[in-house]
Short mmCIF file of N, CA and C in Angstrom, two decimals:
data_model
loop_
_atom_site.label_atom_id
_atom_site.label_comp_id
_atom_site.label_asym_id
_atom_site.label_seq_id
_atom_site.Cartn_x
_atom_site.Cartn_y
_atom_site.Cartn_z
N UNK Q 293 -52.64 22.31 28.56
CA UNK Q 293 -52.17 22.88 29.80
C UNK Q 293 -52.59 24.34 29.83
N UNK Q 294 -53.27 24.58 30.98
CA UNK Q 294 -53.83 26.24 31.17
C UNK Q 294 -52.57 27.09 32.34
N UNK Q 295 -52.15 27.82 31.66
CA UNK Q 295 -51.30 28.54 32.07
C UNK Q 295 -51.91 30.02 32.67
N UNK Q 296 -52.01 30.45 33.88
CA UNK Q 296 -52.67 31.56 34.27
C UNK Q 296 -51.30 32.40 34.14
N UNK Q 297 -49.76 32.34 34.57
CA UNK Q 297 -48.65 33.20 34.98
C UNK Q 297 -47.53 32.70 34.32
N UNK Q 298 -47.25 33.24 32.93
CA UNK Q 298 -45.83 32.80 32.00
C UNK Q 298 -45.03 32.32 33.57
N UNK Q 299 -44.75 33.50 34.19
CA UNK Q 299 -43.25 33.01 35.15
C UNK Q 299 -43.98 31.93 35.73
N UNK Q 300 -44.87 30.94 35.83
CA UNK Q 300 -44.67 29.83 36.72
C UNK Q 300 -44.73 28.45 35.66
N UNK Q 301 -44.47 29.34 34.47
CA UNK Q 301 -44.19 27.79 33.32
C UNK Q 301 -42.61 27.51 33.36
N UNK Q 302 -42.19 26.52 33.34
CA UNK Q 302 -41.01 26.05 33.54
C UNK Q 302 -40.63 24.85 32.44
N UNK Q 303 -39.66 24.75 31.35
CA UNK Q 303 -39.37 23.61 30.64
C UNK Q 303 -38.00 23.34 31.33
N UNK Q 304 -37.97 21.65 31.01
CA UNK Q 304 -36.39 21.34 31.17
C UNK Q 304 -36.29 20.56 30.23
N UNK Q 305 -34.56 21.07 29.61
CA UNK Q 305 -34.37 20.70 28.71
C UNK Q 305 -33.02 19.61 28.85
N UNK Q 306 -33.18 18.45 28.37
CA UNK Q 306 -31.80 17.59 28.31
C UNK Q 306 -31.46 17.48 26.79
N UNK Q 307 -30.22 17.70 27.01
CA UNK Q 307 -28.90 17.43 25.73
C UNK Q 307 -28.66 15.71 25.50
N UNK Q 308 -29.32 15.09 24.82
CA UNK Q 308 -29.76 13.69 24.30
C UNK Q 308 -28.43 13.65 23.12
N UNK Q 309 -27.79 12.50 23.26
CA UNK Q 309 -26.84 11.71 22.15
C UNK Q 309 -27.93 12.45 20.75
N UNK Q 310 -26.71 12.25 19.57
CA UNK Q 310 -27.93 12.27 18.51
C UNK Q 310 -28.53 11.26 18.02
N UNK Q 311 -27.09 9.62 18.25
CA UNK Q 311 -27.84 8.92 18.06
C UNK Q 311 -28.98 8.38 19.31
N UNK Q 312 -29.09 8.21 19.92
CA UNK Q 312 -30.45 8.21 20.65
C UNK Q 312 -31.76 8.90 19.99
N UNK Q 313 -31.80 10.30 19.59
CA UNK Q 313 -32.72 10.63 18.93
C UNK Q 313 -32.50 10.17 17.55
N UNK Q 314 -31.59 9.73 17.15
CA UNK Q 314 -32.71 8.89 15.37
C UNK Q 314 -32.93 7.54 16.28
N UNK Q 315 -32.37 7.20 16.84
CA UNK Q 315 -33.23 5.95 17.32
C UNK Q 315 -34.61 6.09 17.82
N UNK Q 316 -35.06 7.30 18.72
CA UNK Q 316 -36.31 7.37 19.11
C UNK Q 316 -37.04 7.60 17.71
N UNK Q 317 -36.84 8.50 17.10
CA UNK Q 317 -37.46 8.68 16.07
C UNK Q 317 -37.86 7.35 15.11
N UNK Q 318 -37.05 6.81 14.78
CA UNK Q 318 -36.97 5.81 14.10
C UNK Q 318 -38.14 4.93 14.95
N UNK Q 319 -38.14 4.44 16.24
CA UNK Q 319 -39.20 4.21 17.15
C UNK Q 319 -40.81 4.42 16.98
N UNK Q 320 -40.45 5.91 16.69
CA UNK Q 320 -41.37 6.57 16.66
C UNK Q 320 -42.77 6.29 15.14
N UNK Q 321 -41.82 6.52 14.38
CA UNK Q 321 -42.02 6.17 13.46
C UNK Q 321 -42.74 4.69 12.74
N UNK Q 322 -42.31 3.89 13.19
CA UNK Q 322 -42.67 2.47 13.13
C UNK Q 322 -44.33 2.61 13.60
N UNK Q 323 -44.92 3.45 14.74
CA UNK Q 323 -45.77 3.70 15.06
C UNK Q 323 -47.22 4.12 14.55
N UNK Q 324 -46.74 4.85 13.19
CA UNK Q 324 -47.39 5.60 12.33
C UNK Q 324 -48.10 5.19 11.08
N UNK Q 325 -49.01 5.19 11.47
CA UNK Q 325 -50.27 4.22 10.00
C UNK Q 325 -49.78 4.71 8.72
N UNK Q 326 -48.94 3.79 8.12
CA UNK Q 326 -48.97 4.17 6.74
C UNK Q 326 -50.64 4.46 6.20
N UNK Q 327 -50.50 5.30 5.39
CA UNK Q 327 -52.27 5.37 4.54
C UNK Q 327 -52.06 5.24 2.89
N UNK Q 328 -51.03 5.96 2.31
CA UNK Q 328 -50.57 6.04 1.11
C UNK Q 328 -49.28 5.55 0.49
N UNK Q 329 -49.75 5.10 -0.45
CA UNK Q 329 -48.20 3.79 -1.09
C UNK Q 329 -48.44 4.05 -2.45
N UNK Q 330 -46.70 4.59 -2.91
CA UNK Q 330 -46.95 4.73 -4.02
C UNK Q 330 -46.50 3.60 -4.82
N UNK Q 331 -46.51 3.59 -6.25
CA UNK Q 331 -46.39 2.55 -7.17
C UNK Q 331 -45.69 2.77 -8.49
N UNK Q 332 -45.43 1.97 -9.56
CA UNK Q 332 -45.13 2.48 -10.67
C UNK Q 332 -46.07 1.33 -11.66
N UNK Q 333 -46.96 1.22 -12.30
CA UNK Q 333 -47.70 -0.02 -13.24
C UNK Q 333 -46.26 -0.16 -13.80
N UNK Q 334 -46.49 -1.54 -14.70
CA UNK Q 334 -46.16 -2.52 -15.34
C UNK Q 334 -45.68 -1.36 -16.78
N UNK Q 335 -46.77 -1.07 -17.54
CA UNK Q 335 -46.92 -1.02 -18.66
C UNK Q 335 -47.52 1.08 -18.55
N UNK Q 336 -48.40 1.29 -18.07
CA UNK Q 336 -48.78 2.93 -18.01
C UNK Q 336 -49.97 2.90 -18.69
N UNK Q 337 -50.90 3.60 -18.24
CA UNK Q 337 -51.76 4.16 -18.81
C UNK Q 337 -51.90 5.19 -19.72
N UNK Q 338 -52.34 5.22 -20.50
CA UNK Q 338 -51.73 6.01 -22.55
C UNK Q 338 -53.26 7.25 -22.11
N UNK Q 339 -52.70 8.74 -21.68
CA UNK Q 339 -53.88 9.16 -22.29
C UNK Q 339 -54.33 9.82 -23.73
N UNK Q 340 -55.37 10.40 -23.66
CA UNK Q 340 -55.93 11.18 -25.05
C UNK Q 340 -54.88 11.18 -25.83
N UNK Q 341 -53.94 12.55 -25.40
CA UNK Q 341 -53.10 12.87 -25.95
C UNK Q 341 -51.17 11.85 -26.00
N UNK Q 342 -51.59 10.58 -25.59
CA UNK Q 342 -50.64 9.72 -26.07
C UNK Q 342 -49.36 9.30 -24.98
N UNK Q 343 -49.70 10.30 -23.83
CA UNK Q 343 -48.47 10.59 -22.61
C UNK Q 343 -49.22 9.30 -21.71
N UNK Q 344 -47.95 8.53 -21.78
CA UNK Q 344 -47.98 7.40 -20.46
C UNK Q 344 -47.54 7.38 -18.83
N UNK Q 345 -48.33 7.88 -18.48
CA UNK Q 345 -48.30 7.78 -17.14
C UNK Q 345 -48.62 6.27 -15.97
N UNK Q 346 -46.88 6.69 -15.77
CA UNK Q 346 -47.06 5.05 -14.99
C UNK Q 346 -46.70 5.43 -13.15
N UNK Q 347 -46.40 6.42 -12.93
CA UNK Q 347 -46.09 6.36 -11.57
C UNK Q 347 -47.47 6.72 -10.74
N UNK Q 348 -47.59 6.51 -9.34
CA UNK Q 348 -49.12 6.54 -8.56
C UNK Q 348 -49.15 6.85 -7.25
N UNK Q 349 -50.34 6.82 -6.53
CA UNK Q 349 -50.15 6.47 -5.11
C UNK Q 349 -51.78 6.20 -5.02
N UNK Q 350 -51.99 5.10 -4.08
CA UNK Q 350 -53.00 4.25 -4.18
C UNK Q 350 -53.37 4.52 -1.82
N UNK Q 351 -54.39 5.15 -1.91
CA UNK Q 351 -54.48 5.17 -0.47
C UNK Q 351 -55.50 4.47 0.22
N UNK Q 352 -55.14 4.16 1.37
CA UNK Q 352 -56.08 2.96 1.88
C UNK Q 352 -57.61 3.32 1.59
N UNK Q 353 -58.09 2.14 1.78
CA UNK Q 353 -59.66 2.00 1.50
C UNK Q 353 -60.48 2.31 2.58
N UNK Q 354 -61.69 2.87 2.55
CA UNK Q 354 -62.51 3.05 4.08
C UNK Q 354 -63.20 2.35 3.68
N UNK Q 355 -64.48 2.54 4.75
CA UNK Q 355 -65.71 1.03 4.76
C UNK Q 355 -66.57 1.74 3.07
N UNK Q 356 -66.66 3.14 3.45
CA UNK Q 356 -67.25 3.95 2.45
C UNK Q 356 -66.63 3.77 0.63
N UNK Q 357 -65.52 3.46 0.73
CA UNK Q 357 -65.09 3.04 -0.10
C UNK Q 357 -65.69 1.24 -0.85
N UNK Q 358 -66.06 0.63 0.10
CA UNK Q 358 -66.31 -0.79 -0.34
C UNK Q 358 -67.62 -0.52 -0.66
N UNK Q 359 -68.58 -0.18 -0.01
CA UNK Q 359 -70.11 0.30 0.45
C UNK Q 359 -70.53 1.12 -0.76
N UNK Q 360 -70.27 2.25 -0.53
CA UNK Q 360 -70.66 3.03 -1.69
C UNK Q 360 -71.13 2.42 -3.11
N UNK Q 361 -70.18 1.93 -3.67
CA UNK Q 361 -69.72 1.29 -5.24
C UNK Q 361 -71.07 0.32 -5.62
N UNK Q 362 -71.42 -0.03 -4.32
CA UNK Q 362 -72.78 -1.61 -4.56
C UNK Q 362 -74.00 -0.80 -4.77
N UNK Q 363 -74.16 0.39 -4.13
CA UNK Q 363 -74.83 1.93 -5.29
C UNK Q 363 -74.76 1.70 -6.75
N UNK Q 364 -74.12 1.30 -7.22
CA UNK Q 364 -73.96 2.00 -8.49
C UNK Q 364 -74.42 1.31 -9.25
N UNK Q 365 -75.26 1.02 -10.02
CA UNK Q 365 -76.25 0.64 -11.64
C UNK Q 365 -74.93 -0.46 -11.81
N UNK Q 366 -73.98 0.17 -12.50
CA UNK Q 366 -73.54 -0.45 -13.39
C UNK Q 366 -72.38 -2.14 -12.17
N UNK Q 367 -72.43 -1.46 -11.14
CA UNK Q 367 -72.07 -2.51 -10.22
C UNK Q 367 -73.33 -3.89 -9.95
N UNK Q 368 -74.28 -3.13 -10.02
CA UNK Q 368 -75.51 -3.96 -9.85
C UNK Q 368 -75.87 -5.08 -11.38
N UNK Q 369 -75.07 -4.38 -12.24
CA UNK Q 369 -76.11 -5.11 -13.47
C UNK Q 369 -74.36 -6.03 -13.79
N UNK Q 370 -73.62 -6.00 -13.15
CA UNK Q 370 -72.44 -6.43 -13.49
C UNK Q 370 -71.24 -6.77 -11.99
N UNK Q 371 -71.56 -7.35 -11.54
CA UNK Q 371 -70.57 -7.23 -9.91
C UNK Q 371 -68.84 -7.16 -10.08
N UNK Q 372 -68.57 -7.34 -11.61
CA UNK Q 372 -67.14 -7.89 -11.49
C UNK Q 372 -66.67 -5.71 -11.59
N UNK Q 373 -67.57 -5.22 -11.89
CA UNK Q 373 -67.68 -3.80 -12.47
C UNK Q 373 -66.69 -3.39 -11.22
N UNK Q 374 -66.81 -3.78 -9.66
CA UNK Q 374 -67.17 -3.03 -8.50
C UNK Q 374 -65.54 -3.30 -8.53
N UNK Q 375 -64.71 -3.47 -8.69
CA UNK Q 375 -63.22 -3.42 -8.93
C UNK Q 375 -62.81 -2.30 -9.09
N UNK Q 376 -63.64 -1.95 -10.72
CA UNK Q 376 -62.98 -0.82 -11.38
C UNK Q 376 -64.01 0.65 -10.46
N UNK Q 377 -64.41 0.33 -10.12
CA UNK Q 377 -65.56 1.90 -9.38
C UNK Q 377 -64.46 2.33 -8.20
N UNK Q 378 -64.36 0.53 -7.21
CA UNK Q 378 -63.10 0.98 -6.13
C UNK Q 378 -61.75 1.37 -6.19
N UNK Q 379 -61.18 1.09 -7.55
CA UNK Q 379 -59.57 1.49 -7.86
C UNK Q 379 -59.83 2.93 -8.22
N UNK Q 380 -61.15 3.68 -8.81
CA UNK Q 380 -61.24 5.14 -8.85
C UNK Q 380 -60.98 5.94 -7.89
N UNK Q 381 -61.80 5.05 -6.70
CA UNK Q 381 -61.88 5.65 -5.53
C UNK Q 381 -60.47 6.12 -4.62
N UNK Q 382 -59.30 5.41 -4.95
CA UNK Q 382 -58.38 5.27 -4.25
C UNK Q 382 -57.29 5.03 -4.62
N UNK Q 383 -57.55 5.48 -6.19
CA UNK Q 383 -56.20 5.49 -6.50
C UNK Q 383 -56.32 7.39 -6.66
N UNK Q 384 -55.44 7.99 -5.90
CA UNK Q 384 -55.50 9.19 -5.90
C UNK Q 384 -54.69 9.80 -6.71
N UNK Q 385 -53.56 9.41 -7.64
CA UNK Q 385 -53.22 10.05 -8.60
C UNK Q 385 -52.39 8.95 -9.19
N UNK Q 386 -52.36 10.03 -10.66
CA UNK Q 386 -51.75 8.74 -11.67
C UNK Q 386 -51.06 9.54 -12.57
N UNK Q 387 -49.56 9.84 -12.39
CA UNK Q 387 -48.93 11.18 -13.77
C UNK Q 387 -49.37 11.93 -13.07
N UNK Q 388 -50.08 12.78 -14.56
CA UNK Q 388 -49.88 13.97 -14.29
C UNK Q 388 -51.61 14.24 -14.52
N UNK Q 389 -52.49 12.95 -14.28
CA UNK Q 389 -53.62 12.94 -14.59
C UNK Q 389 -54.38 13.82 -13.51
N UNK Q 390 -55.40 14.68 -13.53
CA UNK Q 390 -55.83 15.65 -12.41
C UNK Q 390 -57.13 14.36 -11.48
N UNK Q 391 -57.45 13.86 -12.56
CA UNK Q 391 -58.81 13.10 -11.89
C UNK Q 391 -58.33 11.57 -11.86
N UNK Q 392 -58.53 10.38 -11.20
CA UNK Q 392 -59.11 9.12 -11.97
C UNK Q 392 -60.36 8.90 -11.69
N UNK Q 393 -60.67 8.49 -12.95
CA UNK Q 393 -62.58 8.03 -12.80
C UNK Q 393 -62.67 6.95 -13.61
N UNK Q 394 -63.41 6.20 -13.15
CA UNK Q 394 -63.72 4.56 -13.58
C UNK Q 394 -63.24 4.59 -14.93
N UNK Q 395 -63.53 5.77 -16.03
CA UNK Q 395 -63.14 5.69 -17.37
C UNK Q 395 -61.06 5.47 -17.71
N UNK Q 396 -60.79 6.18 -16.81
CA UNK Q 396 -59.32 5.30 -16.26
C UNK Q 396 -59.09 4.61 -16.14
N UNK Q 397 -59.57 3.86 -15.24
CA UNK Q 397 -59.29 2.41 -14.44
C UNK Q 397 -59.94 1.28 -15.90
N UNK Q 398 -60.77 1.77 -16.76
CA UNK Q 398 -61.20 0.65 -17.33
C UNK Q 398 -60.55 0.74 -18.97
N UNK Q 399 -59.44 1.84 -19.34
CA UNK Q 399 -58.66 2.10 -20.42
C UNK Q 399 -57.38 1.47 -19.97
N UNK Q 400 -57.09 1.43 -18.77
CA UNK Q 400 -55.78 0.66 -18.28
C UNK Q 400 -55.59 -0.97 -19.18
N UNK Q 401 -54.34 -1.40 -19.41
CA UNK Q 401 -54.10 -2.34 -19.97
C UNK Q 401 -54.39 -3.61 -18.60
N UNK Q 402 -54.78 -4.41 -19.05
CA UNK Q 402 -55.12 -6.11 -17.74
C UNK Q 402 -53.94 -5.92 -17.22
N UNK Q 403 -52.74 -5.99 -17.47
CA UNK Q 403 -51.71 -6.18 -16.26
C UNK Q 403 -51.69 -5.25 -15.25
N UNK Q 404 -52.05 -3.76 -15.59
CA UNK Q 404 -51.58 -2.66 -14.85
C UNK Q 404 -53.36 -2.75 -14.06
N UNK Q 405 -54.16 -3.30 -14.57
CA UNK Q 405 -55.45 -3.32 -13.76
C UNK Q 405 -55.51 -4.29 -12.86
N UNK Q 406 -54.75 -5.34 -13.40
CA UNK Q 406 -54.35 -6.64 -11.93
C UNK Q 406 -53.18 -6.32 -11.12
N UNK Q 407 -52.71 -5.50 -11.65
CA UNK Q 407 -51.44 -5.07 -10.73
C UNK Q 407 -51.93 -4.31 -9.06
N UNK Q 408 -53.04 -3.33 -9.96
CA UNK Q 408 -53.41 -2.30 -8.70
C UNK Q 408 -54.60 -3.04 -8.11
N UNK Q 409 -54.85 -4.37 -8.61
CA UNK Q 409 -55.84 -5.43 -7.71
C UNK Q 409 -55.23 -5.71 -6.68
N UNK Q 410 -53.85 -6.23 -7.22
CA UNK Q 410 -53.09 -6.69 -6.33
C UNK Q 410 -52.43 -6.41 -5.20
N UNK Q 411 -52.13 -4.88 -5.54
CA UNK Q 411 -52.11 -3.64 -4.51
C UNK Q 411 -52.82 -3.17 -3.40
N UNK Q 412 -54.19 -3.17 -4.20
CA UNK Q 412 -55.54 -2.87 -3.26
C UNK Q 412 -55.00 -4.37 -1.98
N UNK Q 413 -55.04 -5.22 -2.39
CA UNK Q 413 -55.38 -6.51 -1.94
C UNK Q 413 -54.54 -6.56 -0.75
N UNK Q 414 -53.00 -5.81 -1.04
CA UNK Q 414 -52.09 -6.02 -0.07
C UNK Q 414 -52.16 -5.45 1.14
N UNK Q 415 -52.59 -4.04 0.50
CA UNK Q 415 -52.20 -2.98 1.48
C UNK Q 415 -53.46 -2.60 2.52
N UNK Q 416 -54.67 -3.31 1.96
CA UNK Q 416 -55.84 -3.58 2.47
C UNK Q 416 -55.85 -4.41 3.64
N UNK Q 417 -55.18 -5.22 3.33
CA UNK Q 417 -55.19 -6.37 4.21
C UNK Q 417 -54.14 -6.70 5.23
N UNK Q 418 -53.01 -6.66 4.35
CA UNK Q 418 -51.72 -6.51 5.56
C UNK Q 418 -51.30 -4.94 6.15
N UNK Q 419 -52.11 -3.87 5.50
CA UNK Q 419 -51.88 -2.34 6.17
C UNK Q 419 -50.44 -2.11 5.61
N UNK Q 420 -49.74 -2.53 4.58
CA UNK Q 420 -48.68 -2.48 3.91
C UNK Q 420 -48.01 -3.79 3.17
N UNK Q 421 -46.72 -2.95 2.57
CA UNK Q 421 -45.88 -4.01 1.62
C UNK Q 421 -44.96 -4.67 2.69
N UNK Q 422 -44.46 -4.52 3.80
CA UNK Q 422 -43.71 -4.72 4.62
C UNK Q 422 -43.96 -6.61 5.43
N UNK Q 423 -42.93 -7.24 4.96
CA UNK Q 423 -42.65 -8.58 5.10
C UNK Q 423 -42.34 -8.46 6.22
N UNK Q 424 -42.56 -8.90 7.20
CA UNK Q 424 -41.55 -9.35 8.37
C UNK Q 424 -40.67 -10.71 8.41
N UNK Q 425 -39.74 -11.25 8.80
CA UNK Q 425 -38.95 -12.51 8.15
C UNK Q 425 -37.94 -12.06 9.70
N UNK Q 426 -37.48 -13.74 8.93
CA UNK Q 426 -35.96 -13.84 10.10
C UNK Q 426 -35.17 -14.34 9.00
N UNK Q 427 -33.61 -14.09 9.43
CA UNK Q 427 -32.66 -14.58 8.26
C UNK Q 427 -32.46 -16.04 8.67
N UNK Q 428 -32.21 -16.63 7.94
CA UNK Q 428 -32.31 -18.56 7.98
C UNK Q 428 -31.13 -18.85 8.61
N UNK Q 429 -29.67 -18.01 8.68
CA UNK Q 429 -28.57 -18.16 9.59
C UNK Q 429 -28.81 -18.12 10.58
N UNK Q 430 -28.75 -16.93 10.99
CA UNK Q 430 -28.36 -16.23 12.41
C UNK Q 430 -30.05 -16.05 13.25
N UNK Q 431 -30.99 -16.54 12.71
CA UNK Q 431 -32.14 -16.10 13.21
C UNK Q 431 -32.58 -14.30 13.69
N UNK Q 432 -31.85 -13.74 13.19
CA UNK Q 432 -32.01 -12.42 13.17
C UNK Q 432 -33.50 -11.82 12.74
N UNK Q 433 -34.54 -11.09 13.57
CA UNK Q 433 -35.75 -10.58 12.53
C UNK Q 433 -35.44 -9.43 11.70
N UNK Q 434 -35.72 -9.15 10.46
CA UNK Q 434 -35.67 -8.13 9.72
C UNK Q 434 -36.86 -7.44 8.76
N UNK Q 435 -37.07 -6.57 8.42
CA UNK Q 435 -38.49 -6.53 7.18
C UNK Q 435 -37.74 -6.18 5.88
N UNK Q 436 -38.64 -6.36 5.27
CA UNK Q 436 -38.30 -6.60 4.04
C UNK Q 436 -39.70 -5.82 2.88
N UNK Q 437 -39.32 -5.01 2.56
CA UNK Q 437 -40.49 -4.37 1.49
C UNK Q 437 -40.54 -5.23 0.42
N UNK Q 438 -41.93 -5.87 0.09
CA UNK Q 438 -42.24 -6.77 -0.71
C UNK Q 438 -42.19 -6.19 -2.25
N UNK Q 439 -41.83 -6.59 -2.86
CA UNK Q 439 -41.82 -6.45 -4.34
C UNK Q 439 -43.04 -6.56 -5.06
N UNK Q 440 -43.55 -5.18 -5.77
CA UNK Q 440 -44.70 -5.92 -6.95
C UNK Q 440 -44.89 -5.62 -8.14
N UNK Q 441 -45.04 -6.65 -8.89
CA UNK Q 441 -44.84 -6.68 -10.39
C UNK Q 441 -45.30 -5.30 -10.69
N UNK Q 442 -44.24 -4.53 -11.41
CA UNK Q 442 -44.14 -3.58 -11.75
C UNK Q 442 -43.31 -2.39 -11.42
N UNK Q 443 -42.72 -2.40 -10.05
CA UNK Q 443 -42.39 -1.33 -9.63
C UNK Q 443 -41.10 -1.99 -10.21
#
C-alpha cells in the first residue's frame, strides 16, 4: 500500500474474544508447511570422542536433494550408497554434531539408519507424522501424531 499523506491512513481496530483468536490462530496454523521434524534414534550415534548423540531434526527433501546424489561415484558404482549421501543431505543436525556427512550416516548403527529411512519415507511422502483417523464410537475426526521407533 502507497501512502502519499499519514493523515489519510486510517486502521480499525476490533476487540476480538481471546478465545476466537487462539482459534483463528490455531486455523491459521494448520495452514503452514511443516519443513522440519525433529526425532530422537533408537540407539545414538557414538562420536570420536565417545558422546552419543541421539536427538535430530531431519528437513524435507527438494528435487535437488534426490538428483544431486546420482552425481556421485560412489552412488554410481553402488546405488544402495544413494540412501546414505541423501540422509547427509537432510538430516540437518544431530547433538551437538556441527556437520553430518555421509561419514555419519554410514557409522550410525542399522536401526538408527532404518529408522531415519523410515523418516525420510514419511515425511516425504505424507508432508508429515500426522494420522488423520475418526474415533470408532462417536465417529468424531481427530489426528493423531504417528509414533516412530525410537522417539
Amino acid at each position: 500500500m502507497r501512502v502519499k499523506d499519514a493523515s489519510t491512513l486510517f486502521l480499525r481496530v476490533e476487540a476480538v474474544p481471546l478465545h476466537q483468536t487462539m482459534q483463528k490462530r490455531e486455523e491459521c496454523r494448520m495452514d503452514i508447511l511443516q519443513t522440519e521434524f525433529n526425532f530422537t534414534l533408537p540407539k545414538g550415534y557414538v562420536d570420536d570422542t565417545g558422546t552419543v548423540h541421539k536427538q535430530g531434526t531431519m528437513r524435507l527433501a527438494t528435487a535437488a536433494d534426490e538428483i544431486m546424489p546420482l552425481r556421485d561415484a560412489r552412488v554410481q558404482q553402488n546405488p544402495a550408497y544413494l540412501s546414505v549421501i541423501l540422509l547427509s543431505r537432510v538430516v540437518i543436525n544431530l547433538g551437538t554434531l556441527k556437520m553430518i556427512t555421509p561419514r555419519v550416516i554410514e557409522e550410525l548403527y542399522t536401526s538408527d539408519f532404518s529408522y531415519l529411512q523410515e523418516l525420510y519415507n514419511r515425511i516425504n511422502q505424507n508432508g508429515s507424522n500426522i494420522i488423520r483417523t475418526k474415533c470408532p464410537k462417536c465417529d468424531h475426526p481427530f489426528e493423531v501424531e504417528a509414533e516412530i521407533l525410537g522417539e
